């Protein structure tokens, strides 16, 4: 009798050396197993140690990419983060969602200048080197476009969580605080707003209430997850306003102008305002309200048979820490508390998990976030009741994923 | 003195709730980092126009002059009559905001005429931003206002008159500063 160590089976050399005559080996049969007992990648030297001086994802992960929004409007450039493929809370830099209104400019570090003027004692120009000399901070914060889930107000439109929620990402940001730069320039009494303007073809600008910007730790960031900002994230410098709608986090930052009141730029009047049913519109609705979404299982995924699955998702709030996430598998009839992955940081993505056994029946999966202010993520019905159907921005409604008896998961409004 | 009826003398005052905010106490920093900006540098750099008209340049334009520029530079994206295309719609929405099919365009939605000058100068034409002269920007702004029936055919838009144009939706916005910031509610 011969005992064949399956880990050594296919290797002829081992067979010949280690096994008694009469042993029956069928390497061809073993080759049909996956992975093979001694795989080919163990039988030859791998790629050179520095084959990719800037590391690349595994070739098998090629489908994990951002997805461009389909729109006929020229100024609607946006690409969405593949949340269904990501784990934990930090978004890889190459997958961080992108929204721009005039393309991505190429700005060299030597050509970069930031002007700080308006109601200041000493108008100043800073180079990138200047900003890097100043005291720095690092902080992990999510960023979300206020147009995220904006197509979901009236009916389910996104097939995947990338399409419904992919204008959401999270990074560790490093830079110098706004208050340091303003402390150098000296802000004059009466200045309550700071207009931040980008150096792109849209010269996109937003007015920021100064007191609130400082309170939330506004930062002039030049690094993201340890490396320089990506061009599409504002290289070399962007404004980071933790918890504020993404559009205010001005990329390619070229100008900070201190003013008494807001500039009423196009992006804070014609856009990024929420039209209500009575014809009035909410303006300067900066803070992203608490929201959550299940990323696994989520739209377009398919459950591989009945049994155990760990439901997993993301929760976040522009107002601080996530306090709790409840999960429902019956369309909101009953709720169970999910486990929150620590550390739970303010204005940062928080991963939640809940064990679940799928019995093969139809199920509707939902998650509901509660933040430290006590704010509870609303249902779509409640949100529509408050804002009507034409607000477009700030849709933070509970998302529903229907699991069909086939195992297919689809986006529904439940 | 003859004053056109579309002038509003208080136009530069902000609508209630949209204006002033407290100046926070910011510790002075003596790092000796950065370079003082000269007046010439600031003037060349600054393209921000506020609702009060600050930083509007010299120059002027009329709807008639604006139509010629619009037809050549703007119509391909925004439509011959401002009806929209690959660029947003510019006219036709006045009175629609509270209906089931609201149209948010310059005439129906934009609260300040100064925003037109500011935005056209900084970002338009889409394929060639900051290529128009100040006179051309005034003229295109005038034409878009005229298409919306907000100013008459013979109105001249300049640094004095533009901030005084009364936009139909001037008081259509509710500031959420006090309510939303910090708490998120």
Coordinates of C-alpha atoms in Angstrom, one line a residue:
Chain A
X1 CA 0.0 0.0 0.0
X2 CA 1.3 3.4 -0.9
X3 CA 0.2 6.6 0.7
X4 CA 0.5 9.4 -1.7
X5 CA 1.0 12.8 -0.3
X6 CA -1.3 14.8 -2.4
X7 CA 0.9 17.9 -2.0
X8 CA 3.7 16.1 -3.8
X9 CA 1.7 14.0 -6.2
X10 CA 2.3 15.5 -9.6
X11 CA 6.0 16.0 -9.2
X12 CA 7.5 13.2 -11.1
X13 CA 10.9 13.7 -9.4
X14 CA 9.4 13.2 -6.0
X15 CA 7.4 10.3 -7.1
X16 CA 10.5 8.5 -8.5
X17 CA 12.5 9.3 -5.4
X18 CA 10.0 8.7 -2.7
X19 CA 7.6 6.1 -3.7
X20 CA 7.7 2.4 -3.8
X21 CA 7.4 0.5 -7.1
X22 CA 3.8 -0.2 -8.0
X23 CA 2.4 3.1 -6.9
X24 CA -0.2 4.4 -9.3
X25 CA -0.1 8.0 -10.0
X26 CA -2.3 9.8 -12.5
X27 CA -0.8 13.2 -12.9
X28 CA -3.2 14.1 -15.7
X29 CA -6.2 13.5 -13.4
X30 CA -4.6 15.6 -10.7
X31 CA -4.1 18.4 -13.2
X32 CA -7.8 18.8 -13.3
X33 CA -7.9 19.8 -9.7
X34 CA -7.5 23.4 -8.8
X35 CA -5.1 24.3 -7.5
X36 CA -2.7 21.6 -8.6
X37 CA -0.9 19.9 -5.8
X38 CA 2.4 21.3 -6.7
X39 CA 1.5 24.2 -8.9
X40 CA 3.7 25.4 -11.7
X41 CA 4.3 28.7 -9.9
X42 CA 6.3 26.8 -7.3
X43 CA 8.5 25.2 -9.9
X44 CA 10.1 28.2 -11.5
X45 CA 11.4 31.6 -10.3
X46 CA 8.7 34.2 -10.2
X47 CA 8.8 37.7 -11.7
X48 CA 11.8 39.9 -10.9
X49 CA 11.7 41.7 -7.5
X50 CA 11.3 45.2 -9.1
X51 CA 9.5 44.2 -12.3
X52 CA 6.9 46.9 -11.4
X53 CA 8.7 49.8 -9.6
X54 CA 5.2 51.1 -8.9
X55 CA 3.3 48.0 -7.9
X56 CA 0.3 46.8 -9.8
X57 CA -2.8 44.9 -8.8
X58 CA -2.8 41.2 -9.6
X59 CA -3.6 40.6 -13.3
X60 CA -6.7 38.7 -12.2
X61 CA -8.2 41.8 -10.6
X62 CA -8.5 43.7 -13.9
X63 CA -12.2 44.1 -13.6
X64 CA -11.8 46.1 -10.4
X65 CA -11.7 49.6 -11.9
X66 CA -13.6 52.8 -11.8
X67 CA -16.6 53.1 -14.1
X68 CA -17.4 56.2 -16.0
X69 CA -20.8 57.8 -15.7
X70 CA -22.9 57.8 -18.9
X71 CA -24.1 61.3 -19.6
X72 CA -24.6 63.5 -22.6
X73 CA -23.6 66.6 -20.7
X74 CA -20.0 67.7 -21.3
X75 CA -19.4 68.9 -17.8
X76 CA -20.6 65.7 -16.1
X77 CA -17.3 63.9 -16.0
X78 CA -17.4 61.3 -13.2
X79 CA -16.1 57.9 -12.5
X80 CA -17.3 55.6 -9.7
X81 CA -15.5 53.5 -7.1
X82 CA -16.1 49.7 -7.3
X83 CA -17.2 49.4 -3.7
X84 CA -18.5 45.8 -4.3
X85 CA -14.9 44.7 -4.8
X86 CA -13.2 46.6 -1.9
X87 CA -12.6 45.5 1.7
X88 CA -12.0 47.4 4.9
X89 CA -12.5 51.2 4.7
X90 CA -9.5 52.7 2.8
X91 CA -10.0 53.2 -1.0
X92 CA -6.9 52.5 -3.1
X93 CA -5.7 55.7 -4.7
X94 CA -6.3 54.4 -8.2
X95 CA -9.9 53.6 -7.4
X96 CA -10.8 56.8 -5.5
X97 CA -13.9 58.2 -7.2
X98 CA -13.4 61.1 -9.6
X99 CA -15.6 64.1 -10.4
X100 CA -14.4 67.0 -12.4
X101 CA -16.0 69.8 -14.4
X102 CA -13.3 70.6 -16.9
X103 CA -11.0 67.6 -17.2
X104 CA -7.9 66.9 -15.2
X105 CA -5.2 69.5 -15.5
X106 CA -1.4 68.8 -15.5
X107 CA 0.2 71.1 -13.0
X108 CA 3.9 70.6 -12.2
X109 CA 5.1 71.1 -8.6
X110 CA 7.4 74.0 -9.7
X111 CA 4.5 75.8 -11.4
X112 CA 2.2 75.5 -8.5
X113 CA 1.1 78.7 -6.6
X114 CA -1.6 79.4 -4.1
X115 CA -2.8 83.0 -3.6
X116 CA -4.4 83.9 -0.2
X117 CA -6.0 87.3 -0.4
X118 CA -9.2 89.3 0.1
X119 CA -9.9 90.3 3.7
X120 CA -6.4 89.5 5.1
X121 CA -3.7 91.6 6.6
X122 CA -0.9 90.1 4.5
X123 CA -1.9 88.7 1.0
X124 CA 0.4 85.8 0.4
X125 CA 1.6 83.5 -2.3
X126 CA 2.7 79.9 -1.3
X127 CA 4.6 77.5 -3.4
X128 CA 4.2 73.7 -2.9
X129 CA 7.6 73.7 -1.0
X130 CA 6.2 76.4 1.3
X131 CA 3.2 74.4 2.1
X132 CA 5.3 71.3 2.8
X133 CA 7.5 73.3 5.2
X134 CA 4.5 74.0 7.4
X135 CA 3.3 71.8 10.3
X136 CA 1.4 68.8 8.8
X137 CA -1.4 66.6 10.0
X138 CA -2.8 63.2 8.7
X139 CA -6.4 62.2 9.1
X140 CA -8.6 59.5 7.6
X141 CA -11.8 60.9 6.1
X142 CA -14.4 59.7 3.6
X143 CA -15.4 61.9 0.7
X144 CA -18.7 61.7 -1.0
X145 CA -20.2 63.6 -3.9
X146 CA -23.5 65.1 -2.9
X147 CA -24.8 63.8 -6.2
X148 CA -24.1 60.2 -5.1
X149 CA -27.3 58.1 -5.4
X150 CA -28.7 61.1 -7.2
X151 CA -30.3 58.9 -9.9
X152 CA -32.1 56.8 -7.3
X153 CA -34.8 59.2 -6.1
X154 CA -37.7 57.9 -8.3
X155 CA -36.8 54.4 -9.3
X156 CA -33.9 51.9 -9.0
X157 CA -31.3 52.8 -11.7
X158 CA -27.9 51.5 -10.7
X159 CA -27.3 47.8 -11.2
X160 CA -24.3 47.6 -8.8
X161 CA -23.3 49.4 -5.6
X162 CA -20.6 51.0 -7.8
X163 CA -23.4 52.7 -9.8
X164 CA -25.7 53.5 -6.9
X165 CA -23.1 54.6 -4.3
X166 CA -19.7 54.8 -6.0
X167 CA -19.2 58.5 -5.7
X168 CA -17.8 57.6 -2.2
X169 CA -14.2 56.9 -1.2
X170 CA -12.0 57.2 1.9
X171 CA -8.4 58.1 2.3
X172 CA -5.8 59.1 4.8
X173 CA -5.1 62.7 3.9
X174 CA -1.9 64.6 4.8
X175 CA -1.4 68.3 4.5
X176 CA -1.2 71.5 6.4
X177 CA -4.3 72.9 8.2
X178 CA -6.2 75.8 6.6
X179 CA -5.9 77.7 9.9
X180 CA -2.1 77.7 9.7
X181 CA -2.1 79.3 6.2
X182 CA -4.7 81.8 7.3
X183 CA -2.8 82.5 10.5
X184 CA 0.2 83.5 8.3
X185 CA -2.0 85.9 6.2
X186 CA -4.0 87.2 9.1
X187 CA -7.8 87.3 8.7
X188 CA -9.4 90.7 9.0
X189 CA -12.5 91.1 11.3
X190 CA -15.7 90.8 9.3
X191 CA -14.4 88.0 7.0
X192 CA -16.8 85.1 7.5
X193 CA -16.3 83.2 4.2
X194 CA -13.4 81.8 2.2
X195 CA -13.8 81.3 -1.5
X196 CA -11.7 78.3 -2.7
X197 CA -11.0 78.2 -6.4
X198 CA -9.4 75.4 -8.4
X199 CA -6.8 75.7 -11.2
X200 CA -8.7 73.6 -13.8
X201 CA -10.4 74.6 -17.0
X202 CA -13.6 75.1 -14.9
X203 CA -11.8 77.2 -12.3
X204 CA -14.3 75.6 -10.1
X205 CA -15.0 77.7 -6.9
X206 CA -17.0 77.3 -3.8
X207 CA -17.6 79.6 -0.8
X208 CA -16.9 78.0 2.5
X209 CA -18.1 79.3 5.9
X210 CA -14.8 80.0 7.6
X211 CA -15.8 79.2 11.2
X212 CA -17.2 75.8 10.2
X213 CA -14.3 75.0 7.9
X214 CA -11.8 75.5 10.8
X215 CA -14.0 73.6 13.2
X216 CA -14.0 70.5 11.1
X217 CA -10.2 70.6 10.5
X218 CA -10.0 71.9 7.0
X219 CA -6.8 70.9 5.4
X220 CA -4.7 71.8 2.3
X221 CA -3.8 68.3 1.4
X222 CA -0.9 67.3 -0.8
X223 CA -0.8 63.5 0.1
X224 CA -3.3 60.7 0.0
X225 CA -2.7 57.3 1.5
X226 CA 1.0 58.1 1.9
X227 CA 1.8 59.3 -1.6
X228 CA 1.3 62.5 -3.5
X229 CA -2.3 63.2 -4.6
X230 CA -3.2 61.7 -7.9
X231 CA -3.7 64.2 -10.7
X232 CA -7.4 63.4 -10.7
X233 CA -7.6 64.1 -7.0
X234 CA -6.1 67.6 -7.3
X235 CA -2.3 67.2 -7.7
X236 CA -0.5 69.0 -6.2
X237 CA -2.8 70.5 -3.6
X238 CA -6.5 70.1 -2.8
X239 CA -8.8 71.4 -0.1
X240 CA -10.1 68.7 2.2
X241 CA -13.2 69.7 4.2
X242 CA -14.1 66.6 6.3
X243 CA -17.8 65.8 6.1
X244 CA -18.6 68.5 3.5
X245 CA -20.0 67.5 0.2
X246 CA -17.3 66.5 -2.2
X247 CA -17.7 69.4 -4.6
X248 CA -16.4 71.9 -1.9
X249 CA -13.1 70.0 -1.5
X250 CA -11.6 72.1 -4.3
X251 CA -8.9 70.3 -6.3
X252 CA -5.8 71.9 -7.9
X253 CA -6.3 74.7 -5.3
X254 CA -5.0 78.0 -6.7
X255 CA -6.8 80.7 -4.7
X256 CA -8.3 81.3 -1.3
X257 CA -10.2 84.6 -1.1
X258 CA -11.5 85.8 2.3
X259 CA -14.8 87.6 2.0
X260 CA -17.6 89.0 4.1
X261 CA -20.2 86.9 2.3
X262 CA -20.3 84.1 -0.3
X263 CA -19.4 84.6 -3.9
X264 CA -22.6 82.9 -5.2
X265 CA -20.7 81.0 -7.8
X266 CA -22.5 78.9 -10.3
X267 CA -21.7 75.7 -8.4
X268 CA -23.4 77.0 -5.2
X269 CA -26.4 78.5 -6.9
X270 CA -27.3 76.8 -10.2
X271 CA -25.9 73.4 -8.9
X272 CA -25.4 71.8 -5.5
X273 CA -28.6 73.3 -4.2
X274 CA -31.7 71.2 -3.5
X275 CA -35.0 72.2 -5.1
X276 CA -38.0 71.6 -2.9
X277 CA -41.6 70.9 -3.9
X278 CA -42.7 74.5 -3.2
X279 CA -40.1 75.9 -5.6
X280 CA -37.7 77.1 -2.9
X281 CA -34.2 75.6 -2.8
X282 CA -31.9 74.7 0.0
X283 CA -28.5 76.3 -0.4
X284 CA -25.2 75.7 1.5
X285 CA -26.3 72.2 2.6
X286 CA -22.7 71.3 3.1
X287 CA -22.7 68.4 5.5
X288 CA -23.1 64.8 4.2
X289 CA -25.7 63.2 6.4
X290 CA -25.4 59.7 7.8
X291 CA -25.7 56.9 5.3
X292 CA -24.8 53.3 4.8
X293 CA -24.9 50.6 2.2
X294 CA -24.4 46.8 2.0
X295 CA -21.6 46.1 -0.4
X296 CA -21.8 42.3 0.0
X297 CA -24.1 40.8 -1.2
X298 CA -25.0 43.7 -3.5
X299 CA -26.4 44.4 -6.9
X300 CA -25.4 42.1 -9.8
X301 CA -23.7 39.6 -7.4
X302 CA -25.0 36.1 -7.2
X303 CA -25.2 33.9 -4.1
X304 CA -23.4 30.6 -4.6
X305 CA -26.0 28.3 -2.9
X306 CA -27.8 28.4 0.4
X307 CA -26.0 28.6 3.7
X308 CA -23.6 31.0 5.5
X309 CA -22.7 34.5 4.2
X310 CA -21.3 37.4 6.1
X311 CA -23.2 40.5 5.1
X312 CA -20.8 43.4 4.9
X313 CA -21.1 47.1 4.2
X314 CA -20.0 50.7 4.8
X315 CA -21.5 53.4 7.0
X316 CA -20.5 57.1 7.3
X317 CA -21.6 60.5 8.5
X318 CA -20.3 64.0 7.9
X319 CA -21.3 64.8 11.5
X320 CA -18.9 62.5 13.3
X321 CA -18.7 58.9 14.3
X322 CA -21.0 56.1 13.3
X323 CA -22.8 54.9 16.5
X324 CA -24.7 51.9 15.2
X325 CA -25.7 50.1 12.0
X326 CA -28.8 47.9 11.9
X327 CA -29.3 45.4 9.2
X328 CA -32.6 43.9 7.9
X329 CA -33.0 40.9 5.7
X330 CA -36.7 41.2 5.4
X331 CA -37.1 44.6 3.8
X332 CA -37.1 46.6 7.0
X333 CA -39.7 44.6 9.0
X334 CA -37.1 43.5 11.5
X335 CA -33.6 44.8 12.3
X336 CA -30.5 43.3 13.9
X337 CA -27.5 45.2 15.1
X338 CA -24.4 44.7 13.0
X339 CA -20.9 44.5 14.4
X340 CA -18.8 47.6 13.7
X341 CA -15.2 47.2 12.8
X342 CA -13.0 49.4 14.9
X343 CA -11.4 51.8 15.2
X344 CA -14.5 53.9 14.6
X345 CA -13.2 57.3 13.5
X346 CA -15.1 60.5 13.0
X347 CA -16.1 61.4 9.4
X348 CA -14.6 58.2 8.2
X349 CA -16.0 55.1 6.5
X350 CA -16.9 52.4 9.1
X351 CA -17.2 48.8 8.0
X352 CA -20.1 46.8 9.5
X353 CA -20.7 43.0 9.4
X354 CA -23.5 40.6 10.2
X355 CA -23.5 36.8 9.9
X356 CA -26.4 35.5 7.8
X357 CA -27.7 32.1 6.6
X358 CA -29.5 32.3 3.3
X359 CA -32.3 29.7 3.2
X360 CA -32.8 30.0 -0.5
X361 CA -35.9 32.2 -0.2
X362 CA -36.4 35.7 -1.4
X363 CA -34.9 38.3 0.9
X364 CA -34.5 42.1 0.9
X365 CA -31.3 43.3 2.5
X366 CA -31.1 46.8 4.0
X367 CA -28.8 48.7 6.3
X368 CA -29.5 51.7 8.5
X369 CA -26.9 53.9 10.0
X370 CA -27.1 56.0 13.2
X371 CA -24.5 58.6 13.9
X372 CA -23.2 60.1 17.2
X373 CA -25.7 63.0 17.0
X374 CA -28.5 60.4 17.1
X375 CA -29.4 61.1 13.4
X376 CA -31.0 58.0 11.9
X377 CA -30.6 57.3 8.1
X378 CA -34.0 57.7 6.6
X379 CA -36.0 55.5 4.3
X380 CA -36.4 56.8 0.7
X381 CA -40.1 57.4 1.4
X382 CA -39.4 59.6 4.3
X383 CA -36.7 61.5 2.4
X384 CA -39.0 62.0 -0.6
X385 CA -41.7 63.2 1.9
X386 CA -39.3 65.9 3.1
X387 CA -37.5 66.9 -0.1
X388 CA -39.8 65.8 -3.0
X389 CA -38.4 64.3 -6.1
X390 CA -36.3 67.1 -7.6
X391 CA -33.7 67.8 -4.9
X392 CA -31.2 65.5 -6.7
X393 CA -28.4 66.0 -4.2
X394 CA -28.0 64.5 -0.7
X395 CA -29.9 61.3 -1.3
X396 CA -28.9 59.3 1.9
X397 CA -31.8 56.9 1.8
X398 CA -31.6 53.3 3.0
X399 CA -30.6 51.1 0.0
X400 CA -32.5 47.8 -0.7
X401 CA -30.9 44.8 -2.4
X402 CA -33.3 42.0 -3.3
X403 CA -32.0 38.4 -3.2
X404 CA -34.0 36.3 -5.6
X405 CA -34.5 32.6 -5.2
X406 CA -31.9 32.1 -8.0
X407 CA -29.4 33.8 -5.8
X408 CA -29.2 36.9 -8.0
X409 CA -29.0 40.2 -6.2
X410 CA -30.8 43.2 -7.7
X411 CA -31.4 46.9 -6.8
X412 CA -35.0 47.5 -5.7
X413 CA -36.9 50.2 -3.9
X414 CA -38.5 48.4 -1.0
Chain B
X1 CA -32.6 110.7 -13.2
X2 CA -34.1 108.0 -15.4
X3 CA -33.7 104.5 -14.0
X4 CA -34.7 101.4 -15.9
X5 CA -37.3 99.4 -14.1
X6 CA -35.2 96.2 -14.0
X7 CA -32.7 97.9 -11.7
X8 CA -32.9 97.1 -8.1
X9 CA -31.0 99.5 -6.0
X10 CA -30.6 97.0 -3.1
X11 CA -29.3 94.3 -5.4
X12 CA -26.0 94.1 -3.8
X13 CA -27.5 93.3 -0.4
X14 CA -27.7 89.5 0.2
X15 CA -31.0 87.8 0.7
X16 CA -31.9 87.2 4.4
X17 CA -29.9 84.4 5.9
X18 CA -27.4 84.1 3.1
X19 CA -24.9 86.7 4.1
X20 CA -22.8 87.4 7.1
X21 CA -21.0 84.8 9.2
X22 CA -18.8 85.2 12.2
X23 CA -15.1 85.7 11.9
X24 CA -13.3 83.0 13.8
X25 CA -10.3 83.7 16.0
X26 CA -7.3 82.3 14.2
X27 CA -3.9 82.2 16.0
X28 CA -1.3 84.3 14.2
X29 CA 1.6 82.2 12.7
X30 CA 5.0 83.6 12.5
X31 CA 6.7 81.0 10.3
X32 CA 8.2 83.3 7.7
X33 CA 7.0 81.0 5.0
X34 CA 5.4 82.2 1.8
X35 CA 5.9 85.4 -0.2
X36 CA 3.8 88.6 0.1
X37 CA 1.6 89.0 -2.9
X38 CA 1.8 92.3 -4.9
X39 CA -1.2 94.2 -6.1
X40 CA -0.3 93.4 -9.6
X41 CA -0.1 89.7 -8.9
X42 CA -3.5 89.7 -7.1
X43 CA -5.1 91.7 -9.9
X44 CA -3.9 89.2 -12.5
X45 CA -4.9 86.2 -10.4
X46 CA -8.3 87.2 -9.2
X47 CA -11.4 86.3 -11.4
X48 CA -13.9 86.0 -8.5
X49 CA -16.9 88.2 -8.9
X50 CA -19.3 88.4 -6.0
X51 CA -23.0 89.3 -6.0
X52 CA -22.1 92.8 -4.9
X53 CA -20.2 93.2 -8.2
X54 CA -16.7 93.4 -6.6
X55 CA -14.0 92.7 -9.2
X56 CA -16.2 93.2 -12.2
X57 CA -13.9 94.6 -14.8
X58 CA -14.2 97.6 -17.1
X59 CA -16.0 97.1 -20.3
X60 CA -19.6 96.6 -21.4
X61 CA -21.9 94.6 -23.7
X62 CA -25.4 94.6 -25.2
X63 CA -27.8 91.7 -26.1
X64 CA -27.3 92.5 -29.8
X65 CA -23.5 92.2 -29.6
X66 CA -24.0 89.1 -27.4
X67 CA -26.1 87.3 -30.0
X68 CA -23.3 87.3 -32.6
X69 CA -20.9 85.8 -30.0
X70 CA -23.5 83.4 -28.7
X71 CA -24.3 82.0 -32.2
X72 CA -20.6 81.5 -32.8
X73 CA -19.3 80.3 -29.5
X74 CA -22.2 79.0 -27.4
X75 CA -25.1 77.7 -29.6
X76 CA -23.4 74.4 -30.6
X77 CA -23.7 73.2 -27.0
X78 CA -26.5 75.3 -25.5
X79 CA -28.8 75.3 -28.6
X80 CA -29.7 78.1 -31.1
X81 CA -32.3 79.5 -28.7
X82 CA -30.7 78.4 -25.4
X83 CA -32.8 75.3 -25.3
X84 CA -29.8 73.1 -24.3
X85 CA -27.9 70.2 -25.9
X86 CA -24.6 68.8 -24.7
X87 CA -24.6 71.9 -22.5
X88 CA -27.3 72.9 -20.0
X89 CA -30.5 74.6 -21.0
X90 CA -30.4 78.4 -20.5
X91 CA -34.0 79.6 -21.0
X92 CA -37.6 78.6 -20.7
X93 CA -38.0 77.5 -17.1
X94 CA -39.4 80.6 -15.5
X95 CA -42.5 79.7 -13.4
X96 CA -41.7 76.0 -13.5
X97 CA -39.8 75.5 -10.2
X98 CA -42.9 74.5 -8.1
X99 CA -44.3 72.2 -10.8
X100 CA -43.9 68.5 -11.3
X101 CA -41.4 69.2 -14.1
X102 CA -39.2 72.0 -12.8
X103 CA -36.6 73.5 -15.2
X104 CA -33.6 75.0 -13.4
X105 CA -32.1 77.4 -15.9
X106 CA -30.5 80.9 -15.8
X107 CA -33.9 82.7 -15.9
X108 CA -35.8 80.4 -13.6
X109 CA -33.2 79.5 -11.0
X110 CA -30.1 81.6 -10.9
X111 CA -30.4 84.2 -8.1
X112 CA -27.7 86.6 -9.2
X113 CA -26.8 88.0 -12.7
X114 CA -23.2 88.5 -11.5
X115 CA -22.8 84.7 -11.5
X116 CA -23.3 84.7 -15.3
X117 CA -20.4 87.0 -15.9
X118 CA -18.2 85.1 -13.3
X119 CA -19.0 81.7 -14.7
X120 CA -18.7 82.6 -18.4
X121 CA -15.4 84.3 -17.8
X122 CA -13.9 81.5 -15.8
X123 CA -15.2 78.4 -17.6
X124 CA -16.7 79.1 -21.0
X125 CA -16.6 78.4 -23.9
X126 CA -16.1 74.8 -22.7
X127 CA -13.4 74.0 -25.3
X128 CA -11.6 77.3 -24.9
X129 CA -12.2 78.8 -21.4
X130 CA -11.0 82.3 -20.5
X131 CA -10.7 83.2 -24.2
X132 CA -13.4 85.8 -24.4
X133 CA -12.7 89.5 -23.8
X134 CA -14.5 91.2 -20.9
X135 CA -16.7 93.1 -23.4
X136 CA -17.6 89.7 -25.0
X137 CA -18.5 88.2 -21.6
X138 CA -20.7 91.2 -20.7
X139 CA -22.4 90.9 -24.1
X140 CA -23.1 87.2 -23.9
X141 CA -24.3 87.7 -20.3
X142 CA -26.6 90.4 -21.6
X143 CA -27.9 88.2 -24.4
X144 CA -28.7 85.3 -22.1
X145 CA -30.5 87.7 -19.7
X146 CA -32.4 89.1 -22.7
X147 CA -33.4 85.7 -24.0
X148 CA -34.9 85.1 -20.6
X149 CA -36.9 88.4 -20.8
X150 CA -35.1 89.7 -17.8
X151 CA -33.5 92.8 -19.5
X152 CA -34.7 94.8 -22.5
X153 CA -33.0 94.6 -25.9
X154 CA -31.2 97.9 -25.5
X155 CA -29.8 97.3 -22.0
X156 CA -26.1 97.8 -21.5
X157 CA -24.4 95.4 -19.0
X158 CA -21.3 96.7 -17.3
X159 CA -19.7 96.7 -13.8
X160 CA -22.4 99.1 -12.5
X161 CA -25.6 97.7 -14.1
X162 CA -25.0 93.9 -14.0
X163 CA -25.2 93.7 -10.1
X164 CA -28.4 95.6 -10.2
X165 CA -30.3 93.2 -12.5
X166 CA -33.1 91.6 -10.6
X167 CA -33.2 87.9 -11.2
X168 CA -36.7 86.2 -10.9
X169 CA -35.5 83.7 -8.4
X170 CA -33.5 86.1 -6.3
X171 CA -35.2 85.1 -3.1
X172 CA -35.7 81.5 -4.0
X173 CA -32.9 80.1 -1.8
X174 CA -32.9 79.1 1.9
X175 CA -29.5 79.0 3.5
X176 CA -28.9 75.8 5.5
X177 CA -25.8 77.2 7.2
X178 CA -27.2 77.4 10.6
X179 CA -29.3 74.3 10.4
X180 CA -27.0 71.8 8.6
X181 CA -23.4 72.6 9.3
X182 CA -21.9 70.6 12.1
X183 CA -24.9 68.6 13.1
X184 CA -25.7 67.5 9.6
X185 CA -29.5 67.7 10.3

